[in-house]
PDB file of C-alpha atoms in Angstrom:
ATOM      1  CA  MET A  47      55.663 181.144 142.146  1.00  0.00           C
ATOM      2  CA  GLY A  48      58.480 183.909 142.858  1.00  0.00           C
ATOM      3  CA  ALA A  49      61.434 181.118 143.238  1.00  0.00           C
ATOM      4  CA  ALA A  50      60.144 179.414 140.026  1.00  0.00           C
ATOM      5  CA  ILE A  51      60.595 182.398 138.365  1.00  0.00           C
ATOM      6  CA  ARG A  52      64.186 183.011 139.495  1.00  0.00           C
ATOM      7  CA  LEU A  53      64.642 179.173 138.562  1.00  0.00           C
ATOM      8  CA  GLY A  54      63.526 180.145 135.248  1.00  0.00           C
ATOM      9  CA  ARG A  55      66.174 183.097 135.086  1.00  0.00           C
ATOM     10  CA  ARG A  56      68.874 180.910 136.172  1.00  0.00           C
ATOM     11  CA  LEU A  57      68.291 178.221 133.709  1.00  0.00           C
ATOM     12  CA  CYS A  58      67.812 180.440 130.753  1.00  0.00           C
ATOM     13  CA  ALA A  59      71.196 182.714 131.572  1.00  0.00           C
ATOM     14  CA  SER A  60      72.911 179.584 132.048  1.00  0.00           C
ATOM     15  CA  LEU A  61      71.277 177.815 128.874  1.00  0.00           C
ATOM     16  CA  GLY A  62      72.411 181.306 127.177  1.00  0.00           C
ATOM     17  CA  LEU A  63      76.065 181.564 128.441  1.00  0.00           C
ATOM     18  CA  ALA A  64      76.191 177.614 127.431  1.00  0.00           C
ATOM     19  CA  LEU A  65      75.770 178.063 123.915  1.00  0.00           C
ATOM     20  CA  ALA A  66      77.468 181.738 123.756  1.00  0.00           C
ATOM     21  CA  ALA A  67      80.645 180.093 124.409  1.00  0.00           C
ATOM     22  CA  PRO A  68      81.492 177.849 121.675  1.00  0.00           C
ATOM     23  CA  THR A  69      80.524 180.922 119.621  1.00  0.00           C
ATOM     24  CA  SER A  70      82.250 183.146 120.991  1.00  0.00           C
ATOM     25  CA  GLY A  71      85.805 182.263 120.532  1.00  0.00           C
ATOM     26  CA  ILE A  72      84.829 181.735 116.720  1.00  0.00           C
ATOM     27  CA  ALA A  73      83.484 185.099 116.715  1.00  0.00           C
ATOM     28  CA  CYS A  74      86.382 186.214 118.298  1.00  0.00           C
ATOM     29  CA  GLY A  75      89.437 184.744 116.793  1.00  0.00           C
ATOM     30  CA  THR A  76      91.116 185.127 113.465  1.00  0.00           C
ATOM     31  CA  ASP A  77      92.275 183.503 110.592  1.00  0.00           C
ATOM     32  CA  ALA A  78      93.708 185.995 108.856  1.00  0.00           C
ATOM     33  CA  ILE A  79      96.127 184.558 106.434  1.00  0.00           C
ATOM     34  CA  GLY A  80      99.299 186.937 104.711  1.00  0.00           C
ATOM     35  CA  LEU A  81      98.951 189.659 107.038  1.00  0.00           C
ATOM     36  CA  ASP A  82     102.747 191.238 105.994  1.00  0.00           C
ATOM     37  CA  ALA A  83     101.769 190.399 102.578  1.00  0.00           C
ATOM     38  CA  CYS A  84      99.092 192.879 102.669  1.00  0.00           C
ATOM     39  CA  LYS A  85     100.549 195.492 104.305  1.00  0.00           C
ATOM     40  CA  GLN A  86     103.381 195.259 101.581  1.00  0.00           C
ATOM     41  CA  ILE A  87     101.392 195.047  99.132  1.00  0.00           C
ATOM     42  CA  GLU A  88      99.237 198.354 100.257  1.00  0.00           C
ATOM     43  CA  ASP A  89     102.339 200.195 100.947  1.00  0.00           C
ATOM     44  CA  ALA A  90     103.790 199.742  97.859  1.00  0.00           C
ATOM     45  CA  ARG A  91     100.380 201.258  96.482  1.00  0.00           C
ATOM     46  CA  CYS A  92      99.892 204.335  98.687  1.00  0.00           C
ATOM     47  CA  HIS A  93     103.661 205.126  97.922  1.00  0.00           C
ATOM     48  CA  ALA A  94     103.283 204.782  93.853  1.00  0.00           C
ATOM     49  CA  ALA A  95      99.780 206.694  94.088  1.00  0.00           C
ATOM     50  CA  ALA A  96     100.805 210.426  94.104  1.00  0.00           C
ATOM     51  CA  ALA A  97     102.731 209.646  90.743  1.00  0.00           C
ATOM     52  CA  CYS A  98      99.494 207.942  89.609  1.00  0.00           C
ATOM     53  CA  GLY A  99      97.550 210.673  89.900  1.00  0.00           C
ATOM     54  CA  VAL A 100      95.395 208.685  92.261  1.00  0.00           C
ATOM     55  CA  PRO A 101      93.917 210.395  95.102  1.00  0.00           C
ATOM     56  CA  LEU A 102      94.407 208.862  98.472  1.00  0.00           C
ATOM     57  CA  GLU A 103      91.478 210.305 100.340  1.00  0.00           C
ATOM     58  CA  PRO A 104      89.675 208.697 101.766  1.00  0.00           C
ATOM     59  CA  PRO A 105      90.711 207.977 104.951  1.00  0.00           C
ATOM     60  CA  TYR A 106      90.707 211.518 105.545  1.00  0.00           C
ATOM     61  CA  SER A 107      93.371 212.682 108.000  1.00  0.00           C
ATOM     62  CA  THR A 108      94.684 215.892 109.722  1.00  0.00           C
ATOM     63  CA  SER A 109      97.980 214.828 110.861  1.00  0.00           C
ATOM     64  CA  GLY A 110     101.227 213.398 108.578  1.00  0.00           C
ATOM     65  CA  THR A 111     100.951 213.078 104.640  1.00  0.00           C
ATOM     66  CA  ASP A 112      98.118 210.947 102.389  1.00  0.00           C
ATOM     67  CA  VAL A 113     100.854 208.695 102.529  1.00  0.00           C
ATOM     68  CA  ASP A 114     100.941 207.979 105.777  1.00  0.00           C
ATOM     69  CA  ALA A 115      97.227 208.011 106.180  1.00  0.00           C
ATOM     70  CA  CYS A 116      96.933 205.696 103.525  1.00  0.00           C
ATOM     71  CA  ILE A 117      99.559 203.296 105.371  1.00  0.00           C
ATOM     72  CA  ARG A 118      97.864 203.863 108.804  1.00  0.00           C
ATOM     73  CA  PHE A 119      94.278 202.396 107.235  1.00  0.00           C
ATOM     74  CA  TYR A 120      95.798 199.521 105.512  1.00  0.00           C
ATOM     75  CA  ASP A 121      97.671 198.545 108.574  1.00  0.00           C
ATOM     76  CA  VAL A 122      93.823 197.989 109.888  1.00  0.00           C
ATOM     77  CA  ALA A 123      92.538 197.096 106.906  1.00  0.00           C
ATOM     78  CA  CYS A 124      95.164 193.773 106.423  1.00  0.00           C
ATOM     79  CA  LEU A 125      94.240 192.901 109.609  1.00  0.00           C
ATOM     80  CA  HIS A 126      91.902 190.678 107.496  1.00  0.00           C
ATOM     81  CA  GLY A 127      94.544 189.286 105.252  1.00  0.00           C
ATOM     82  CA  LEU A 128      94.637 188.330 102.075  1.00  0.00           C
ATOM     83  CA  ALA A 129      91.052 187.163 100.228  1.00  0.00           C
ATOM     84  CA  ILE A 130      92.812 184.045  98.469  1.00  0.00           C
ATOM     85  CA  GLY A 131      93.291 182.278 101.823  1.00  0.00           C
ATOM     86  CA  SER A 132      97.172 181.449 101.255  1.00  0.00           C
ATOM     87  CA  ASP A 133     100.509 183.122 101.854  1.00  0.00           C
ATOM     88  CA  PRO A 134     101.639 183.695  98.975  1.00  0.00           C
ATOM     89  CA  GLY A 135     105.403 183.530 100.573  1.00  0.00           C
ATOM     90  CA  PRO A 136     107.935 186.503 100.022  1.00  0.00           C
ATOM     91  CA  THR A 137     109.662 185.779  96.974  1.00  0.00           C
ATOM     92  CA  ALA A 138     105.748 186.044  95.449  1.00  0.00           C
ATOM     93  CA  VAL A 139     105.382 189.573  97.452  1.00  0.00           C
ATOM     94  CA  ARG A 140     108.863 190.520  96.660  1.00  0.00           C
ATOM     95  CA  LEU A 141     108.489 190.554  92.926  1.00  0.00           C
ATOM     96  CA  CYS A 142     104.718 192.026  93.204  1.00  0.00           C
ATOM     97  CA  VAL A 143     106.241 195.062  95.406  1.00  0.00           C
ATOM     98  CA  ALA A 144     108.991 195.748  92.605  1.00  0.00           C
ATOM     99  CA  ALA A 145     106.411 195.148  89.736  1.00  0.00           C
ATOM    100  CA  ILE A 146     104.507 198.087  91.934  1.00  0.00           C
ATOM    101  CA  ASP A 147     107.324 200.190  92.591  1.00  0.00           C
ATOM    102  CA  ASP A 148     108.575 199.644  89.205  1.00  0.00           C
ATOM    103  CA  HIS A 149     106.016 200.874  87.150  1.00  0.00           C
ATOM    104  CA  PRO A 150     103.152 201.347  89.104  1.00  0.00           C
ATOM    105  CA  CYS A 151     100.833 203.684  86.107  1.00  0.00           C
ATOM    106  CA  PRO A 152     102.744 203.028  82.588  1.00  0.00           C
ATOM    107  CA  ALA A 153     101.552 205.109  79.833  1.00  0.00           C
ATOM    108  CA  ARG A 154     100.269 201.660  78.247  1.00  0.00           C
ATOM    109  CA  GLY A 155      98.837 199.249  80.568  1.00  0.00           C
ATOM    110  CA  PRO A 156      97.252 198.866  83.669  1.00  0.00           C
ATOM    111  CA  ASN A 157      97.377 201.127  86.568  1.00  0.00           C
ATOM    112  CA  LEU A 158      99.316 198.904  89.425  1.00  0.00           C
ATOM    113  CA  VAL A 159      97.802 201.390  92.042  1.00  0.00           C
ATOM    114  CA  GLN A 160      94.099 200.808  91.319  1.00  0.00           C
ATOM    115  CA  SER A 161      94.798 196.806  90.053  1.00  0.00           C
ATOM    116  CA  PRO A 162      98.176 195.503  91.023  1.00  0.00           C
ATOM    117  CA  GLN A 163      96.492 191.645  89.755  1.00  0.00           C
ATOM    118  CA  SER A 164      96.220 192.785  86.301  1.00  0.00           C
ATOM    119  CA  ASP A 165     100.781 192.538  86.522  1.00  0.00           C
ATOM    120  CA  PRO A 166     101.429 189.049  86.130  1.00  0.00           C
ATOM    121  CA  ALA A 167     103.891 189.467  89.452  1.00  0.00           C
ATOM    122  CA  CYS A 168     100.800 189.890  90.962  1.00  0.00           C
ATOM    123  CA  ALA A 169      98.251 187.670  89.599  1.00  0.00           C
ATOM    124  CA  TRP A 170      98.408 185.813  92.377  1.00  0.00           C
ATOM    125  CA  LEU A 171      96.084 188.462  93.999  1.00  0.00           C
ATOM    126  CA  ILE A 172      93.207 187.488  92.481  1.00  0.00           C
ATOM    127  CA  PRO A 173      91.098 184.747  94.915  1.00  0.00           C
ATOM    128  CA  PRO A 174      90.931 181.334  93.367  1.00  0.00           C
ATOM    129  CA  ALA A 175      86.903 181.694  93.289  1.00  0.00           C
ATOM    130  CA  LEU A 176      87.407 184.541  90.600  1.00  0.00           C
ATOM    131  CA  SER A 177      90.039 183.172  88.876  1.00  0.00           C
ATOM    132  CA  THR A 178      87.809 180.132  88.649  1.00  0.00           C
ATOM    133  CA  ALA A 179      84.774 181.726  87.914  1.00  0.00           C
ATOM    134  CA  VAL A 180      86.804 184.268  85.072  1.00  0.00           C
ATOM    135  CA  THR A 181      88.078 180.703  83.459  1.00  0.00           C
ATOM    136  CA  GLU A 182      84.582 179.107  83.167  1.00  0.00           C
ATOM    137  CA  ALA A 183      82.878 182.401  81.797  1.00  0.00           C
ATOM    138  CA  SER A 184      85.903 182.416  78.687  1.00  0.00           C
ATOM    139  CA  ALA A 185      85.357 178.329  78.371  1.00  0.00           C
ATOM    140  CA  PRO A 186      82.589 177.849  75.601  1.00  0.00           C
ATOM    141  CA  ASP A 187      79.803 175.325  77.125  1.00  0.00           C
ATOM    142  CA  ALA A 188      80.221 172.163  76.798  1.00  0.00           C
ATOM    143  CA  ALA A 189      75.760 172.041  75.962  1.00  0.00           C
ATOM    144  CA  GLY A 190      76.643 175.050  73.341  1.00  0.00           C
ATOM    145  CA  ALA A 191      79.453 172.875  71.589  1.00  0.00           C
ATOM    146  CA  GLU A 192      77.166 170.100  71.236  1.00  0.00           C
ATOM    147  CA  ALA A 193      74.424 172.187  69.684  1.00  0.00           C
ATOM    148  CA  SER A 194      76.894 173.545  67.488  1.00  0.00           C
ATOM    149  CA  ALA A 195      78.269 170.984  66.472  1.00  0.00           C
ATOM    150  CA  GLU A 196      74.759 169.201  65.388  1.00  0.00           C
TER     151      GLU A 196
END
């Protein structure tokens, strides 16, 4: 009976390894897109935060400045890539960084440190699902339009 139990355990272990192998590659891989673009945008935001009175804590740090800690934090956070699912290209990134650098917190208008996507040069930061939802929410409902026409 002991041999049967050992055989059963080996079979279960082998089956477990066979099932785990294909999924382990998926779980450990990365399909992150736009890592460098993310880092450039976040670097600009970290540097502009003080001028706009935006606190940089957390992340908390005991070495370097708050800006250094902010940049280190986003160096890791940007490993997930951009939420938009595509790389916008160097020109779009450069224009967005310039917008953040040139007017991070204008007297009138959006604070680009807190919401860079609100500037036309950075509007590509809005993920497609959100931009579609915003468009659909602002468009009149076809059924409502038919009902109001009657």
